[in-house]
Amino acid sequence: MTTTTPARTELRDFYEDPAVPVASGTPRSLRQARMLAAALGPATDGARTVLDIGCGDGTAAATAAPLLVGHRLVGVDWSQDALRRAHARLPYAIRGELTDGGLPFASANADAVLFSEVIEHLVDPDGALDEIRRVLRPGGHLMLSTPNLAAWYNRALLLAGVQPVFSEVSLRAIHGRPGREVVGHLRLYTARALREFVSAAGFEIVELRGAPFHGVPRPLRPLDRLACAVPSAASILLLHARRT
């Protein structure tokens, strides 16, 4: 018999709330999709299976689809509300979890995994990467994106004694930092920490890039785009790794 802890139940209720955002900005999704398309190559060399784990409303996968023509793109999420929205954008959107029994796929069955803005929401990121590694074939691609704790503006905010952007101390309200939306971030990574964490989980790091954050105030967006040239200071980290 499986039991659900009060903390897990509260998180599930939080993510099933339709008011909670389940998609992030298009610039990040497009940059990540281009990285994936380059890694997979054209479908003329054979169709590949791509799992978008934590697909949310399907926005990231729908953005990637035109660059992945001929490949099989499957959205996976455990939120029924998110899946209802994803079905409008994706031909395949199924329910699955990284915990409590794992994903509904055989081992070494996927050629690539999109893992966009998910890891920062997880109680057990170690178990999540173990499960992703299980479903990827040897040499399969992991395309992971997550907010950067050491983003250029977070460094300045910390010096001023202000809670960094992306970090949250409550599921009910924002406290001590800029912003208005509570999105349920539990963990944050710097570029160095992300590289070390993914490597320790049995992946070879191929590339790390930066991406802009759609929530940056308009006057600061040129600076945010410039920061992408230095991934360790960018708003969003885009990591490409391969299963060893």
PDB file of C-alpha atoms in Angstrom:
ATOM      1  CA  MET A   1       0.000   0.000   0.000  1.00  0.00           C
ATOM      2  CA  THR A   2       1.344   3.401  -0.980  1.00  0.00           C
ATOM      3  CA  THR A   3       0.786   6.321   1.338  1.00  0.00           C
ATOM      4  CA  THR A   4       1.039  10.001   0.478  1.00  0.00           C
ATOM      5  CA  THR A   5       2.614  12.347   3.002  1.00  0.00           C
ATOM      6  CA  PRO A   6       0.866  15.618   3.862  1.00  0.00           C
ATOM      7  CA  ALA A   7       3.723  17.557   2.200  1.00  0.00           C
ATOM      8  CA  ARG A   8       3.385  15.553  -1.034  1.00  0.00           C
ATOM      9  CA  THR A   9      -0.382  16.011  -0.991  1.00  0.00           C
ATOM     10  CA  GLU A  10      -0.005  19.779  -0.588  1.00  0.00           C
ATOM     11  CA  LEU A  11       2.396  19.915  -3.544  1.00  0.00           C
ATOM     12  CA  ARG A  12       0.020  17.884  -5.719  1.00  0.00           C
ATOM     13  CA  ASP A  13      -2.855  20.194  -4.862  1.00  0.00           C
ATOM     14  CA  PHE A  14      -0.648  23.197  -5.659  1.00  0.00           C
ATOM     15  CA  TYR A  15       0.272  21.961  -9.140  1.00  0.00           C
ATOM     16  CA  GLU A  16      -3.300  20.945  -9.959  1.00  0.00           C
ATOM     17  CA  ASP A  17      -4.391  24.556  -9.400  1.00  0.00           C
ATOM     18  CA  PRO A  18      -5.162  25.994 -12.881  1.00  0.00           C
ATOM     19  CA  ALA A  19      -3.849  29.374 -11.726  1.00  0.00           C
ATOM     20  CA  VAL A  20      -0.320  28.006 -11.279  1.00  0.00           C
ATOM     21  CA  PRO A  21       1.801  28.676 -14.415  1.00  0.00           C
ATOM     22  CA  VAL A  22       2.756  25.511 -16.330  1.00  0.00           C
ATOM     23  CA  ALA A  23       4.786  27.122 -19.132  1.00  0.00           C
ATOM     24  CA  SER A  24       7.765  29.448 -19.375  1.00  0.00           C
ATOM     25  CA  GLY A  25       9.041  31.795 -22.041  1.00  0.00           C
ATOM     26  CA  THR A  26       9.311  30.995 -25.748  1.00  0.00           C
ATOM     27  CA  PRO A  27      12.964  32.189 -26.142  1.00  0.00           C
ATOM     28  CA  ARG A  28      14.156  29.495 -23.734  1.00  0.00           C
ATOM     29  CA  SER A  29      11.998  26.822 -25.397  1.00  0.00           C
ATOM     30  CA  LEU A  30      13.250  27.758 -28.861  1.00  0.00           C
ATOM     31  CA  ARG A  31      16.923  27.730 -27.867  1.00  0.00           C
ATOM     32  CA  GLN A  32      16.494  24.349 -26.225  1.00  0.00           C
ATOM     33  CA  ALA A  33      14.623  22.974 -29.251  1.00  0.00           C
ATOM     34  CA  ARG A  34      17.436  24.060 -31.562  1.00  0.00           C
ATOM     35  CA  MET A  35      19.967  22.272 -29.367  1.00  0.00           C
ATOM     36  CA  LEU A  36      17.856  19.105 -29.466  1.00  0.00           C
ATOM     37  CA  ALA A  37      17.304  19.269 -33.226  1.00  0.00           C
ATOM     38  CA  ALA A  38      21.051  19.600 -33.803  1.00  0.00           C
ATOM     39  CA  ALA A  39      21.751  16.636 -31.510  1.00  0.00           C
ATOM     40  CA  LEU A  40      19.174  14.328 -33.120  1.00  0.00           C
ATOM     41  CA  GLY A  41      19.691  15.271 -36.751  1.00  0.00           C
ATOM     42  CA  PRO A  42      17.003  14.964 -39.427  1.00  0.00           C
ATOM     43  CA  ALA A  43      14.399  12.210 -39.276  1.00  0.00           C
ATOM     44  CA  THR A  44      15.605  11.013 -42.679  1.00  0.00           C
ATOM     45  CA  ASP A  45      18.305   9.218 -40.683  1.00  0.00           C
ATOM     46  CA  GLY A  46      15.541   7.471 -38.701  1.00  0.00           C
ATOM     47  CA  ALA A  47      12.747   8.723 -36.472  1.00  0.00           C
ATOM     48  CA  ARG A  48      13.711   9.231 -32.837  1.00  0.00           C
ATOM     49  CA  THR A  49      11.505   9.102 -29.735  1.00  0.00           C
ATOM     50  CA  VAL A  50      11.570  12.285 -27.647  1.00  0.00           C
ATOM     51  CA  LEU A  51       9.890  12.404 -24.235  1.00  0.00           C
ATOM     52  CA  ASP A  52       8.939  15.827 -22.874  1.00  0.00           C
ATOM     53  CA  ILE A  53       8.841  14.941 -19.188  1.00  0.00           C
ATOM     54  CA  GLY A  54       6.905  17.483 -17.165  1.00  0.00           C
ATOM     55  CA  CYS A  55       5.398  18.823 -20.374  1.00  0.00           C
ATOM     56  CA  GLY A  56       2.923  21.109 -18.594  1.00  0.00           C
ATOM     57  CA  ASP A  57       0.519  22.580 -21.109  1.00  0.00           C
ATOM     58  CA  GLY A  58       2.658  21.366 -24.017  1.00  0.00           C
ATOM     59  CA  THR A  59       4.075  24.766 -24.955  1.00  0.00           C
ATOM     60  CA  ALA A  60       7.745  23.705 -24.971  1.00  0.00           C
ATOM     61  CA  ALA A  61       7.042  20.590 -27.033  1.00  0.00           C
ATOM     62  CA  ALA A  62       4.852  22.521 -29.472  1.00  0.00           C
ATOM     63  CA  THR A  63       7.650  25.067 -29.911  1.00  0.00           C
ATOM     64  CA  ALA A  64      10.107  22.232 -30.620  1.00  0.00           C
ATOM     65  CA  ALA A  65       7.805  20.303 -32.985  1.00  0.00           C
ATOM     66  CA  PRO A  66       8.543  22.318 -36.179  1.00  0.00           C
ATOM     67  CA  LEU A  67      12.272  21.667 -35.650  1.00  0.00           C
ATOM     68  CA  LEU A  68      11.718  17.939 -34.994  1.00  0.00           C
ATOM     69  CA  VAL A  69       9.574  17.022 -37.990  1.00  0.00           C
ATOM     70  CA  GLY A  70       9.430  13.245 -38.429  1.00  0.00           C
ATOM     71  CA  HIS A  71      10.513  12.462 -34.872  1.00  0.00           C
ATOM     72  CA  ARG A  72       8.063  11.077 -32.291  1.00  0.00           C
ATOM     73  CA  LEU A  73       7.316  13.664 -29.597  1.00  0.00           C
ATOM     74  CA  VAL A  74       5.499  12.439 -26.477  1.00  0.00           C
ATOM     75  CA  GLY A  75       4.393  14.734 -23.651  1.00  0.00           C
ATOM     76  CA  VAL A  76       4.410  13.318 -20.116  1.00  0.00           C
ATOM     77  CA  ASP A  77       2.983  14.912 -16.981  1.00  0.00           C
ATOM     78  CA  TRP A  78       1.200  13.764 -13.841  1.00  0.00           C
ATOM     79  CA  SER A  79      -1.095  16.807 -13.602  1.00  0.00           C
ATOM     80  CA  GLN A  80      -4.457  16.006 -15.173  1.00  0.00           C
ATOM     81  CA  ASP A  81      -5.163  19.704 -15.662  1.00  0.00           C
ATOM     82  CA  ALA A  82      -1.863  20.222 -17.516  1.00  0.00           C
ATOM     83  CA  LEU A  83      -2.484  17.154 -19.686  1.00  0.00           C
ATOM     84  CA  ARG A  84      -5.902  18.421 -20.732  1.00  0.00           C
ATOM     85  CA  ARG A  85      -4.221  21.567 -22.038  1.00  0.00           C
ATOM     86  CA  ALA A  86      -1.311  19.645 -23.587  1.00  0.00           C
ATOM     87  CA  HIS A  87      -3.682  17.483 -25.660  1.00  0.00           C
ATOM     88  CA  ALA A  88      -4.615  20.602 -27.637  1.00  0.00           C
ATOM     89  CA  ARG A  89      -0.971  21.023 -28.729  1.00  0.00           C
ATOM     90  CA  LEU A  90       0.492  17.512 -28.898  1.00  0.00           C
ATOM     91  CA  PRO A  91      -0.580  14.297 -30.648  1.00  0.00           C
ATOM     92  CA  TYR A  92       0.584  12.248 -27.661  1.00  0.00           C
ATOM     93  CA  ALA A  93       0.261  13.388 -24.038  1.00  0.00           C
ATOM     94  CA  ILE A  94       0.163  10.731 -21.355  1.00  0.00           C
ATOM     95  CA  ARG A  95       0.164  10.568 -17.590  1.00  0.00           C
ATOM     96  CA  GLY A  96       3.391   9.544 -15.920  1.00  0.00           C
ATOM     97  CA  GLU A  97       5.467  10.188 -12.814  1.00  0.00           C
ATOM     98  CA  LEU A  98       9.143  10.147 -11.991  1.00  0.00           C
ATOM     99  CA  THR A  99       8.354   8.681  -8.575  1.00  0.00           C
ATOM    100  CA  ASP A 100       5.801   6.215  -7.188  1.00  0.00           C
ATOM    101  CA  GLY A 101       6.524   3.466  -9.701  1.00  0.00           C
ATOM    102  CA  GLY A 102       8.297   5.449 -12.368  1.00  0.00           C
ATOM    103  CA  LEU A 103       7.533   6.372 -15.956  1.00  0.00           C
ATOM    104  CA  PRO A 104       5.315   4.126 -18.117  1.00  0.00           C
ATOM    105  CA  PHE A 105       8.135   3.299 -20.542  1.00  0.00           C
ATOM    106  CA  ALA A 106      10.488   0.365 -20.959  1.00  0.00           C
ATOM    107  CA  SER A 107      14.150   0.806 -20.151  1.00  0.00           C
ATOM    108  CA  ALA A 108      16.404   2.209 -22.897  1.00  0.00           C
ATOM    109  CA  ASN A 109      13.312   3.104 -24.945  1.00  0.00           C
ATOM    110  CA  ALA A 110      13.815   6.848 -25.577  1.00  0.00           C
ATOM    111  CA  ASP A 111      16.356   8.647 -27.728  1.00  0.00           C
ATOM    112  CA  ALA A 112      15.997  12.009 -25.978  1.00  0.00           C
ATOM    113  CA  VAL A 113      14.336  13.621 -22.981  1.00  0.00           C
ATOM    114  CA  LEU A 114      13.247  17.235 -22.730  1.00  0.00           C
ATOM    115  CA  PHE A 115      13.273  18.243 -19.073  1.00  0.00           C
ATOM    116  CA  SER A 116      12.259  21.890 -19.162  1.00  0.00           C
ATOM    117  CA  GLU A 117      11.888  23.904 -15.959  1.00  0.00           C
ATOM    118  CA  VAL A 118      11.029  20.792 -13.923  1.00  0.00           C
ATOM    119  CA  ILE A 119      13.983  19.865 -11.745  1.00  0.00           C
ATOM    120  CA  GLU A 120      13.621  22.977  -9.596  1.00  0.00           C
ATOM    121  CA  HIS A 121      10.164  21.755  -8.525  1.00  0.00           C
ATOM    122  CA  LEU A 122      11.199  18.288  -7.341  1.00  0.00           C
ATOM    123  CA  VAL A 123      11.521  16.895  -3.833  1.00  0.00           C
ATOM    124  CA  ASP A 124      13.777  14.089  -5.110  1.00  0.00           C
ATOM    125  CA  PRO A 125      15.822  15.254  -8.124  1.00  0.00           C
ATOM    126  CA  ASP A 126      18.265  12.355  -7.646  1.00  0.00           C
ATOM    127  CA  GLY A 127      15.511   9.799  -8.167  1.00  0.00           C
ATOM    128  CA  ALA A 128      14.219  11.782 -11.146  1.00  0.00           C
ATOM    129  CA  LEU A 129      17.549  11.639 -12.978  1.00  0.00           C
ATOM    130  CA  ASP A 130      17.864   7.940 -12.157  1.00  0.00           C
ATOM    131  CA  GLU A 131      14.488   7.330 -13.813  1.00  0.00           C
ATOM    132  CA  ILE A 132      15.358   9.492 -16.829  1.00  0.00           C
ATOM    133  CA  ARG A 133      18.610   7.580 -17.232  1.00  0.00           C
ATOM    134  CA  ARG A 134      16.657   4.311 -17.106  1.00  0.00           C
ATOM    135  CA  VAL A 135      14.332   5.209 -19.996  1.00  0.00           C
ATOM    136  CA  LEU A 136      17.098   6.695 -22.191  1.00  0.00           C
ATOM    137  CA  ARG A 137      19.076   4.408 -24.448  1.00  0.00           C
ATOM    138  CA  PRO A 138      22.879   4.500 -24.034  1.00  0.00           C
ATOM    139  CA  GLY A 139      24.055   7.689 -25.717  1.00  0.00           C
ATOM    140  CA  GLY A 140      20.567   9.198 -25.482  1.00  0.00           C
ATOM    141  CA  HIS A 141      20.229  12.938 -25.028  1.00  0.00           C
ATOM    142  CA  LEU A 142      19.044  14.869 -21.975  1.00  0.00           C
ATOM    143  CA  MET A 143      18.035  18.478 -22.610  1.00  0.00           C
ATOM    144  CA  LEU A 144      17.528  20.070 -19.196  1.00  0.00           C
ATOM    145  CA  SER A 145      16.676  23.682 -18.460  1.00  0.00           C
ATOM    146  CA  THR A 146      16.356  25.368 -15.077  1.00  0.00           C
ATOM    147  CA  PRO A 147      16.607  28.868 -13.565  1.00  0.00           C
ATOM    148  CA  ASN A 148      20.073  29.977 -12.547  1.00  0.00           C
ATOM    149  CA  LEU A 149      20.550  30.783  -8.876  1.00  0.00           C
ATOM    150  CA  ALA A 150      23.631  32.821  -9.845  1.00  0.00           C
ATOM    151  CA  ALA A 151      21.917  34.885 -12.558  1.00  0.00           C
ATOM    152  CA  TRP A 152      23.523  38.302 -12.954  1.00  0.00           C
ATOM    153  CA  TYR A 153      20.749  40.155 -11.118  1.00  0.00           C
ATOM    154  CA  ASN A 154      20.593  37.575  -8.309  1.00  0.00           C
ATOM    155  CA  ARG A 155      24.219  38.296  -7.493  1.00  0.00           C
ATOM    156  CA  ALA A 156      23.368  41.970  -7.020  1.00  0.00           C
ATOM    157  CA  LEU A 157      20.217  41.160  -5.037  1.00  0.00           C
ATOM    158  CA  LEU A 158      22.124  38.949  -2.603  1.00  0.00           C
ATOM    159  CA  LEU A 159      24.712  41.665  -2.049  1.00  0.00           C
ATOM    160  CA  ALA A 160      21.805  43.955  -1.134  1.00  0.00           C
ATOM    161  CA  GLY A 161      20.379  41.360   1.241  1.00  0.00           C
ATOM    162  CA  VAL A 162      17.376  40.569  -0.999  1.00  0.00           C
ATOM    163  CA  GLN A 163      16.021  37.053  -1.606  1.00  0.00           C
ATOM    164  CA  PRO A 164      17.103  35.904  -5.115  1.00  0.00           C
ATOM    165  CA  VAL A 165      14.634  35.777  -8.001  1.00  0.00           C
ATOM    166  CA  PHE A 166      13.358  32.196  -8.671  1.00  0.00           C
ATOM    167  CA  SER A 167      13.743  31.222  -5.004  1.00  0.00           C
ATOM    168  CA  GLU A 168      10.615  30.775  -2.882  1.00  0.00           C
ATOM    169  CA  VAL A 169      10.061  30.314   0.835  1.00  0.00           C
ATOM    170  CA  SER A 170       6.332  29.579   0.683  1.00  0.00           C
ATOM    171  CA  LEU A 171       3.715  27.996  -1.588  1.00  0.00           C
ATOM    172  CA  ARG A 172       1.220  30.666  -0.555  1.00  0.00           C
ATOM    173  CA  ALA A 173       2.892  33.989  -1.247  1.00  0.00           C
ATOM    174  CA  ILE A 174       6.092  35.726  -2.349  1.00  0.00           C
ATOM    175  CA  HIS A 175       8.238  36.930   0.543  1.00  0.00           C
ATOM    176  CA  GLY A 176      11.421  38.981   0.403  1.00  0.00           C
ATOM    177  CA  ARG A 177      12.071  39.015  -3.347  1.00  0.00           C
ATOM    178  CA  PRO A 178      10.831  40.722  -6.541  1.00  0.00           C
ATOM    179  CA  GLY A 179       7.944  39.127  -8.402  1.00  0.00           C
ATOM    180  CA  ARG A 180       4.314  38.213  -7.814  1.00  0.00           C
ATOM    181  CA  GLU A 181       3.816  34.621  -8.990  1.00  0.00           C
ATOM    182  CA  VAL A 182       4.346  31.611  -6.749  1.00  0.00           C
ATOM    183  CA  VAL A 183       5.423  28.722  -8.982  1.00  0.00           C
ATOM    184  CA  GLY A 184       6.647  26.123  -6.487  1.00  0.00           C
ATOM    185  CA  HIS A 185      10.437  26.180  -6.799  1.00  0.00           C
ATOM    186  CA  LEU A 186      12.050  23.905  -4.227  1.00  0.00           C
ATOM    187  CA  ARG A 187      15.648  23.727  -5.489  1.00  0.00           C
ATOM    188  CA  LEU A 188      17.927  26.051  -7.431  1.00  0.00           C
ATOM    189  CA  TYR A 189      21.242  25.406  -9.167  1.00  0.00           C
ATOM    190  CA  THR A 190      24.284  27.353 -10.243  1.00  0.00           C
ATOM    191  CA  ALA A 191      25.993  26.312 -13.480  1.00  0.00           C
ATOM    192  CA  ARG A 192      28.718  24.492 -11.570  1.00  0.00           C
ATOM    193  CA  ALA A 193      26.292  22.682  -9.276  1.00  0.00           C
ATOM    194  CA  LEU A 194      24.119  21.590 -12.198  1.00  0.00           C
ATOM    195  CA  ARG A 195      27.073  20.187 -14.122  1.00  0.00           C
ATOM    196  CA  GLU A 196      28.326  18.255 -11.095  1.00  0.00           C
ATOM    197  CA  PHE A 197      24.862  16.971 -10.187  1.00  0.00           C
ATOM    198  CA  VAL A 198      24.034  15.684 -13.680  1.00  0.00           C
ATOM    199  CA  SER A 199      27.492  14.143 -14.108  1.00  0.00           C
ATOM    200  CA  ALA A 200      27.143  12.286 -10.804  1.00  0.00           C
ATOM    201  CA  ALA A 201      23.850  10.810 -12.049  1.00  0.00           C
ATOM    202  CA  GLY A 202      25.594   8.995 -14.911  1.00  0.00           C
ATOM    203  CA  PHE A 203      25.557  11.542 -17.729  1.00  0.00           C
ATOM    204  CA  GLU A 204      28.311  13.078 -19.818  1.00  0.00           C
ATOM    205  CA  ILE A 205      28.013  16.850 -20.105  1.00  0.00           C
ATOM    206  CA  VAL A 206      28.029  17.936 -23.746  1.00  0.00           C
ATOM    207  CA  GLU A 207      27.239  21.640 -23.550  1.00  0.00           C
ATOM    208  CA  LEU A 208      25.906  24.347 -21.262  1.00  0.00           C
ATOM    209  CA  ARG A 209      24.267  27.474 -22.674  1.00  0.00           C
ATOM    210  CA  GLY A 210      22.366  30.431 -21.278  1.00  0.00           C
ATOM    211  CA  ALA A 211      18.880  31.709 -22.121  1.00  0.00           C
ATOM    212  CA  PRO A 212      16.960  34.881 -21.200  1.00  0.00           C
ATOM    213  CA  PHE A 213      14.104  35.041 -18.705  1.00  0.00           C
ATOM    214  CA  HIS A 214      10.750  36.317 -19.941  1.00  0.00           C
ATOM    215  CA  GLY A 215      10.043  37.927 -16.549  1.00  0.00           C
ATOM    216  CA  VAL A 216      12.946  40.381 -16.638  1.00  0.00           C
ATOM    217  CA  PRO A 217      11.652  44.001 -16.766  1.00  0.00           C
ATOM    218  CA  ARG A 218      11.684  45.349 -20.333  1.00  0.00           C
ATOM    219  CA  PRO A 219      14.439  47.987 -19.780  1.00  0.00           C
ATOM    220  CA  LEU A 220      16.787  45.241 -18.533  1.00  0.00           C
ATOM    221  CA  ARG A 221      16.122  42.700 -21.295  1.00  0.00           C
ATOM    222  CA  PRO A 222      19.080  43.774 -23.480  1.00  0.00           C
ATOM    223  CA  LEU A 223      21.385  43.102 -20.518  1.00  0.00           C
ATOM    224  CA  ASP A 224      19.707  39.755 -19.930  1.00  0.00           C
ATOM    225  CA  ARG A 225      20.288  38.735 -23.541  1.00  0.00           C
ATOM    226  CA  LEU A 226      23.927  39.798 -23.313  1.00  0.00           C
ATOM    227  CA  ALA A 227      24.383  37.698 -20.176  1.00  0.00           C
ATOM    228  CA  CYS A 228      23.511  34.579 -22.178  1.00  0.00           C
ATOM    229  CA  ALA A 229      27.024  34.719 -23.629  1.00  0.00           C
ATOM    230  CA  VAL A 230      28.279  33.759 -20.146  1.00  0.00           C
ATOM    231  CA  PRO A 231      26.048  30.823 -19.106  1.00  0.00           C
ATOM    232  CA  SER A 232      27.148  30.949 -15.466  1.00  0.00           C
ATOM    233  CA  ALA A 233      25.565  34.442 -15.236  1.00  0.00           C
ATOM    234  CA  ALA A 234      22.558  33.866 -17.523  1.00  0.00           C
ATOM    235  CA  SER A 235      18.980  33.784 -16.267  1.00  0.00           C
ATOM    236  CA  ILE A 236      18.291  30.245 -17.465  1.00  0.00           C
ATOM    237  CA  LEU A 237      20.681  27.301 -17.764  1.00  0.00           C
ATOM    238  CA  LEU A 238      20.327  25.022 -20.810  1.00  0.00           C
ATOM    239  CA  LEU A 239      22.220  21.775 -20.295  1.00  0.00           C
ATOM    240  CA  HIS A 240      22.809  19.099 -22.952  1.00  0.00           C
ATOM    241  CA  ALA A 241      24.030  15.791 -21.555  1.00  0.00           C
ATOM    242  CA  ARG A 242      24.254  12.229 -22.846  1.00  0.00           C
ATOM    243  CA  ARG A 243      23.533   8.991 -21.015  1.00  0.00           C
ATOM    244  CA  THR A 244      26.721   7.025 -20.446  1.00  0.00           C
TER     245      THR A 244
END
